[in-house]
Amino acid sequence: MIRFILIAALVFAGGPALSQSAFPEPLVIAHRGASGERPEHTRAAYELAIEQGADFIEPDLVMTRDGYLVARHENEIGGTTDVADRPEFADRRSTKTIDGVSVTGWFTEDFTLAELKTLRARERLPQLRPANAAFDGEDPILTFAEVIAIARAATARTGRPIGVIPELKHPSYFAAIGLPMEDAFVAVLEAEGWAGLDAPLVVQCFEVEPLRRLNARIEAPLVQLIAAGSGPWDRPDLTPAQMLSPEGLAEIATYADILGLESGLVIVHDSGTPTGVVENAHAASLQVHVWTLRAENYFLPPLHRRGDDPTAHGDLPGWARALYDAGVDGVFSDFPAIAVQARR
């Protein structure tokens, strides 16, 4: 918990550490950048999010064949790049089992960084976000180091600290195929001078054991991500209900500082009733971040949808304010401008 207080103080105050009560505004975290308006995980998405006032930018991290960390939603990149249109990579298409799920496509671990750099990003949800598809083909895949550089340059340009909140995707899978993600991650932090408490860095993972190990290796605050429908892949004995019980929260607090919760775990979508998990987490000395705030009716709870068109925008400001009123400490949003405006 102390780690989160210190990092939040640096981010919001730009000076010495302050008490937790000094932060009345929840963090606004740009979910893969301003991904509601630009293809996700691209420089354009991150830069727009920063311009819109986001406090943190989020890269999901996966591994290349030669051991680099790159920003992609998943290691399967058929839907987020132009790889399917590249005949020289046609023979790389394969089927793999990732965390128990059979997936067919092209995978980052079958490409070197140099090969991935020849690809260009595409909108992942073109049916819901056709305007984003206008930017297809403009941006290359970014490394984790390049995302840090974007945040560092933006801090210098804007005069306000910009943090990075990476998510380690499928670390057990990558370790099993000889690509130890945690080692590569710590190596980048050390190379970039971001291994200490003064770095505006928070680290997330759905798995438990990688967070436990990172707790002993780095000083950044750690986020235990929890989905409503399933427990962590590396701990099949744990259910979300068990993790959010008083005993579960106390256990999480031994290695992590923040819960990253699917929004339905914080407010019941059908009724709009808070679940009480925020108060329980705070009592266990854990902060709460919630994901993911999206403007389209397709993603919004019933109370905040407007009209019948799933692609139309509903009442995202009202949904954001409801979560703020529930006491969350941070929100992930594809539309950071709306989340920033709502917290004002």
Coordinates of C-alpha atoms in Angstrom, one line a residue:
M1 CA 0.0 0.0 0.0
I2 CA 2.8 2.4 0.8
R3 CA 4.1 1.9 -2.7
F4 CA 0.8 3.1 -4.2
I5 CA 0.7 6.2 -1.9
L6 CA 4.2 7.2 -2.9
I7 CA 3.6 6.8 -6.6
A8 CA 0.3 8.6 -6.5
A9 CA 1.9 11.4 -4.6
L10 CA 4.6 11.8 -7.2
V11 CA 2.1 11.6 -10.1
F12 CA -0.4 14.0 -8.8
A13 CA 1.7 16.4 -6.7
G14 CA 5.0 16.3 -8.6
G15 CA 6.8 16.5 -5.3
P16 CA 7.3 14.7 -1.9
A17 CA 5.0 11.9 -0.9
L18 CA 1.7 12.9 0.6
S19 CA -1.0 11.0 2.4
Q20 CA -3.6 9.0 0.5
S21 CA -6.3 11.5 1.4
A22 CA -4.5 14.1 -0.7
F23 CA -5.9 12.6 -3.9
P24 CA -9.6 13.5 -4.4
E25 CA -9.6 12.6 -8.1
P26 CA -9.5 9.0 -9.3
L27 CA -6.8 8.2 -11.9
V28 CA -8.0 8.2 -15.5
I29 CA -6.1 5.4 -17.3
A30 CA -6.2 5.4 -21.1
H31 CA -7.1 1.8 -22.0
R32 CA -4.6 0.9 -24.7
G33 CA -4.5 4.6 -25.4
A34 CA -7.5 6.5 -26.7
S35 CA -8.6 3.3 -28.3
G36 CA -12.2 4.4 -28.9
E37 CA -10.8 6.9 -31.4
R38 CA -7.6 5.4 -32.8
P39 CA -6.4 1.8 -33.3
E40 CA -5.3 0.5 -29.9
H41 CA -1.7 0.3 -28.7
T42 CA -0.5 2.8 -31.4
R43 CA 1.5 6.0 -30.9
A44 CA -1.6 7.9 -32.3
A45 CA -3.8 6.3 -29.6
Y46 CA -1.4 7.1 -26.8
E47 CA -0.6 10.6 -27.9
L48 CA -4.3 11.4 -28.2
A49 CA -5.0 10.0 -24.8
I50 CA -2.3 12.2 -23.3
E51 CA -3.7 15.3 -25.1
Q52 CA -7.1 14.4 -23.6
G53 CA -5.8 14.5 -20.1
A54 CA -5.2 10.8 -19.2
D55 CA -2.9 10.3 -16.2
F56 CA -1.6 6.9 -17.3
I57 CA -1.4 5.0 -20.6
E58 CA -1.8 1.3 -20.8
P59 CA 0.2 -1.2 -23.0
D60 CA -0.7 -4.9 -22.9
L61 CA 2.6 -6.7 -23.3
V62 CA 3.4 -9.9 -25.2
M63 CA 6.7 -11.4 -26.3
T64 CA 8.6 -11.7 -29.6
R65 CA 10.6 -14.7 -30.7
D66 CA 13.8 -12.9 -29.8
G67 CA 12.7 -11.8 -26.4
Y68 CA 11.3 -8.3 -26.8
L69 CA 8.2 -7.0 -25.1
V70 CA 5.7 -5.4 -27.6
A71 CA 2.4 -3.7 -27.1
R72 CA -0.5 -5.8 -28.4
H73 CA -3.8 -6.8 -26.9
E74 CA -3.0 -10.5 -27.4
N75 CA -0.1 -12.5 -28.9
E76 CA -2.4 -13.4 -31.7
I77 CA -2.2 -10.4 -34.1
G78 CA -4.3 -11.4 -37.1
G79 CA -7.0 -9.0 -36.0
T80 CA -4.9 -6.0 -35.0
T81 CA -2.3 -5.9 -37.8
D82 CA -2.0 -6.4 -41.6
V83 CA -0.2 -9.7 -41.1
A84 CA -2.9 -11.7 -42.9
D85 CA -2.3 -9.6 -46.1
R86 CA 1.4 -10.3 -46.0
P87 CA 2.2 -13.3 -48.2
E88 CA 5.7 -13.7 -46.9
F89 CA 4.2 -14.6 -43.5
A90 CA 1.4 -16.9 -44.7
D91 CA 3.2 -20.0 -43.4
R92 CA 3.4 -18.5 -39.9
R93 CA -0.4 -19.1 -39.4
S94 CA -1.0 -21.7 -36.8
T95 CA -3.3 -23.0 -34.1
K96 CA -2.2 -22.9 -30.4
T97 CA -3.7 -23.3 -27.0
I98 CA -3.4 -20.2 -25.0
D99 CA -4.5 -20.5 -21.4
G100 CA -6.7 -23.4 -22.3
V101 CA -8.3 -21.8 -25.3
S102 CA -7.6 -22.9 -28.9
V103 CA -6.6 -19.9 -31.0
T104 CA -5.8 -19.8 -34.7
G105 CA -3.9 -17.0 -36.3
W106 CA -0.4 -15.4 -36.3
F107 CA 1.4 -15.1 -33.0
T108 CA 4.1 -12.6 -31.8
E109 CA 6.3 -15.3 -30.4
D110 CA 6.8 -16.6 -34.0
F111 CA 8.2 -13.3 -35.2
T112 CA 11.3 -11.4 -34.5
L113 CA 11.0 -7.8 -33.5
A114 CA 12.4 -6.7 -36.9
E115 CA 9.7 -8.7 -38.7
L116 CA 6.9 -7.3 -36.5
K117 CA 8.2 -3.8 -37.2
T118 CA 7.3 -4.3 -40.8
L119 CA 3.6 -4.8 -39.9
R120 CA 1.1 -2.0 -39.5
A121 CA -1.7 -1.7 -36.9
R122 CA -5.4 -2.1 -37.7
E123 CA -8.6 -1.3 -35.7
R124 CA -9.6 -4.4 -33.7
L125 CA -13.3 -3.6 -33.7
P126 CA -14.1 -2.1 -37.1
Q127 CA -17.8 -3.1 -37.0
L128 CA -18.2 -1.0 -33.8
R129 CA -15.6 1.7 -34.6
P130 CA -15.5 2.1 -38.4
A131 CA -14.1 5.6 -38.1
N132 CA -11.0 4.1 -36.4
A133 CA -10.4 2.0 -39.5
A134 CA -9.5 5.2 -41.4
F135 CA -6.2 5.1 -39.5
D136 CA -5.4 1.5 -40.4
G137 CA -1.9 1.0 -41.8
E138 CA -0.4 4.2 -40.3
D139 CA 1.3 3.0 -37.2
P140 CA 3.9 0.2 -36.5
I141 CA 3.9 -2.1 -33.5
L142 CA 5.5 -0.4 -30.4
T143 CA 8.0 -2.0 -28.0
F144 CA 7.5 -1.5 -24.2
A145 CA 10.6 0.8 -24.2
E146 CA 9.0 2.9 -26.9
V147 CA 5.8 3.3 -24.8
I148 CA 7.9 4.5 -21.9
A149 CA 9.6 7.0 -24.2
I150 CA 6.2 8.3 -25.3
A151 CA 5.3 8.9 -21.7
R152 CA 8.7 10.5 -20.8
A153 CA 8.5 12.8 -23.8
A154 CA 4.9 13.8 -23.0
T155 CA 5.9 14.6 -19.4
A156 CA 8.5 17.0 -20.7
R157 CA 6.2 18.5 -23.2
T158 CA 3.1 18.9 -21.1
G159 CA 4.7 19.7 -17.7
R160 CA 2.6 17.0 -16.0
P161 CA 3.7 13.5 -15.2
I162 CA 2.4 10.8 -17.5
G163 CA 2.4 7.3 -16.1
V164 CA 2.6 3.9 -17.7
I165 CA 0.5 0.9 -16.4
P166 CA 1.5 -2.2 -18.4
E167 CA -0.3 -5.5 -18.2
L168 CA 1.7 -8.7 -18.5
K169 CA -0.3 -11.0 -20.8
H170 CA -0.1 -14.8 -20.4
P171 CA 3.2 -14.9 -18.5
S172 CA 2.9 -18.6 -17.7
Y173 CA 2.3 -19.5 -21.3
F174 CA 5.4 -17.5 -22.4
A175 CA 7.5 -19.0 -19.7
A176 CA 6.5 -22.5 -20.8
I177 CA 7.8 -21.8 -24.3
G178 CA 11.1 -20.5 -23.1
L179 CA 10.3 -16.7 -23.1
P180 CA 10.4 -15.6 -19.5
M181 CA 8.4 -12.5 -19.5
E182 CA 9.2 -11.3 -16.0
D183 CA 12.9 -11.3 -16.7
A184 CA 12.5 -9.3 -19.9
F185 CA 10.2 -6.9 -18.2
V186 CA 12.6 -6.2 -15.3
A187 CA 15.4 -5.8 -17.8
V188 CA 13.5 -3.0 -19.6
L189 CA 12.8 -1.2 -16.4
E190 CA 16.4 -1.3 -15.4
A191 CA 17.6 -0.2 -18.8
E192 CA 15.1 2.7 -18.8
G193 CA 15.8 3.8 -15.2
W194 CA 12.2 2.9 -14.2
A195 CA 13.0 0.2 -11.6
G196 CA 12.6 2.5 -8.5
L197 CA 9.7 4.1 -6.7
D198 CA 10.2 7.4 -8.4
A199 CA 9.1 6.0 -11.8
P200 CA 5.4 6.7 -12.7
L201 CA 4.8 3.0 -13.2
V202 CA 2.1 0.5 -12.0
V203 CA 2.1 -3.1 -13.1
Q204 CA -0.9 -5.4 -13.8
C205 CA -1.5 -9.1 -14.3
F206 CA -4.4 -11.5 -14.1
E207 CA -2.1 -14.3 -12.9
V208 CA -1.1 -14.5 -9.2
E209 CA 2.4 -16.0 -9.1
P210 CA 4.0 -13.6 -11.5
L211 CA 2.9 -10.7 -9.3
R212 CA 4.2 -12.5 -6.2
R213 CA 7.6 -12.8 -7.8
L214 CA 7.6 -9.2 -9.1
N215 CA 6.8 -8.1 -5.6
A216 CA 10.2 -9.2 -4.6
R217 CA 12.0 -7.8 -7.6
I218 CA 10.6 -4.3 -8.3
E219 CA 9.2 -1.4 -6.2
A220 CA 6.3 -0.4 -8.5
P221 CA 2.7 -0.8 -7.2
L222 CA 1.2 -4.1 -8.4
V223 CA -2.4 -4.7 -9.6
Q224 CA -4.2 -8.0 -9.2
L225 CA -6.7 -8.1 -12.1
I226 CA -9.9 -10.0 -11.5
A227 CA -12.6 -10.8 -14.1
A228 CA -16.2 -11.6 -13.1
G229 CA -16.4 -14.9 -14.9
S230 CA -13.2 -16.7 -14.1
G231 CA -10.2 -16.9 -11.8
P232 CA -6.5 -16.6 -12.6
W233 CA -5.2 -19.1 -15.1
D234 CA -2.2 -20.1 -12.9
R235 CA -4.4 -20.6 -9.8
P236 CA -7.4 -22.7 -10.9
D237 CA -8.3 -23.3 -7.3
L238 CA -9.3 -19.6 -6.9
T239 CA -12.6 -18.1 -7.9
P240 CA -13.4 -14.4 -8.1
A241 CA -15.7 -14.8 -5.1
Q242 CA -12.9 -16.4 -3.1
M243 CA -10.4 -13.7 -4.1
L244 CA -12.9 -10.9 -3.1
S245 CA -13.7 -12.5 0.3
P246 CA -12.2 -10.9 3.4
E247 CA -9.6 -13.7 3.5
G248 CA -8.9 -13.4 -0.2
L249 CA -8.4 -9.6 0.0
A250 CA -6.1 -10.0 2.9
E251 CA -4.0 -12.5 0.9
I252 CA -3.9 -10.3 -2.1
A253 CA -2.7 -7.4 0.1
T254 CA 0.4 -9.4 0.9
Y255 CA 1.8 -9.1 -2.6
A256 CA -0.3 -6.4 -4.5
D257 CA -1.4 -2.9 -3.8
I258 CA -4.5 -2.5 -6.1
L259 CA -7.4 -4.6 -7.4
G260 CA -8.2 -4.2 -11.1
L261 CA -11.8 -5.2 -11.3
E262 CA -14.3 -5.8 -14.1
S263 CA -16.9 -3.1 -13.6
G264 CA -19.7 -5.5 -12.8
L265 CA -17.8 -6.5 -9.7
V266 CA -18.1 -2.9 -8.5
I267 CA -21.7 -2.0 -9.6
V268 CA -24.3 -4.6 -10.6
H269 CA -25.0 -3.7 -14.2
D270 CA -28.7 -4.5 -14.2
S271 CA -29.7 -2.6 -11.1
G272 CA -26.9 0.0 -10.7
T273 CA -26.4 -1.1 -7.1
P274 CA -22.8 -0.9 -5.7
T275 CA -21.6 -4.3 -4.5
G276 CA -19.6 -3.0 -1.5
V277 CA -16.3 -4.4 -2.9
V278 CA -14.7 -1.0 -2.9
E279 CA -15.3 -0.5 0.8
N280 CA -14.0 -4.1 1.5
A281 CA -10.9 -3.5 -0.6
H282 CA -10.1 -0.2 1.1
A283 CA -10.5 -1.9 4.5
A284 CA -7.9 -4.4 3.4
S285 CA -5.6 -1.5 2.3
L286 CA -6.1 -2.2 -1.4
Q287 CA -7.0 0.5 -3.9
V288 CA -9.5 -0.3 -6.7
H289 CA -9.2 0.3 -10.4
V290 CA -12.2 -0.6 -12.6
W291 CA -12.3 -1.6 -16.3
T292 CA -13.4 -0.8 -19.0
L293 CA -15.4 2.4 -19.7
R294 CA -16.5 2.4 -23.3
A295 CA -19.0 4.8 -24.9
E296 CA -20.8 2.4 -27.2
N297 CA -24.2 1.0 -26.1
Y298 CA -22.8 -2.5 -26.8
F299 CA -20.5 -2.2 -23.8
L300 CA -22.6 0.0 -21.5
P301 CA -24.8 -1.3 -18.6
P302 CA -28.5 -1.2 -19.5
L303 CA -29.2 1.9 -17.4
H304 CA -26.7 3.9 -19.4
R305 CA -27.6 2.8 -23.0
R306 CA -29.3 5.3 -25.2
G307 CA -31.4 3.9 -28.1
D308 CA -31.2 0.5 -29.8
D309 CA -28.1 1.0 -32.0
P310 CA -25.3 -1.0 -30.4
T311 CA -22.7 1.2 -32.1
A312 CA -24.2 4.5 -30.9
H313 CA -22.8 6.2 -27.9
G314 CA -24.8 6.1 -24.7
D315 CA -24.3 7.8 -21.3
L316 CA -20.7 7.1 -20.6
P317 CA -20.3 10.3 -18.5
G318 CA -23.1 9.0 -16.2
W319 CA -21.6 5.6 -15.9
A320 CA -18.2 7.1 -15.1
R321 CA -19.8 9.3 -12.4
A322 CA -21.5 6.3 -10.9
L323 CA -18.2 4.5 -10.6
Y324 CA -16.6 7.6 -9.1
D325 CA -19.4 7.9 -6.6
A326 CA -18.8 4.2 -5.7
G327 CA -15.4 5.3 -4.5
V328 CA -13.1 3.7 -7.1
D329 CA -9.5 4.9 -7.2
G330 CA -9.0 4.7 -10.9
V331 CA -10.9 3.9 -14.2
F332 CA -9.7 2.4 -17.5
S333 CA -11.4 4.0 -20.4
D334 CA -11.2 3.7 -24.2
F335 CA -12.5 7.4 -24.2
P336 CA -10.2 9.1 -21.6
A337 CA -11.5 12.6 -22.6
I338 CA -15.0 11.6 -21.3
A339 CA -13.6 10.0 -18.1
V340 CA -11.6 13.1 -17.4
Q341 CA -14.5 15.4 -18.0
A342 CA -16.8 13.3 -15.8
R343 CA -14.5 13.4 -12.8
R344 CA -14.6 17.2 -12.9

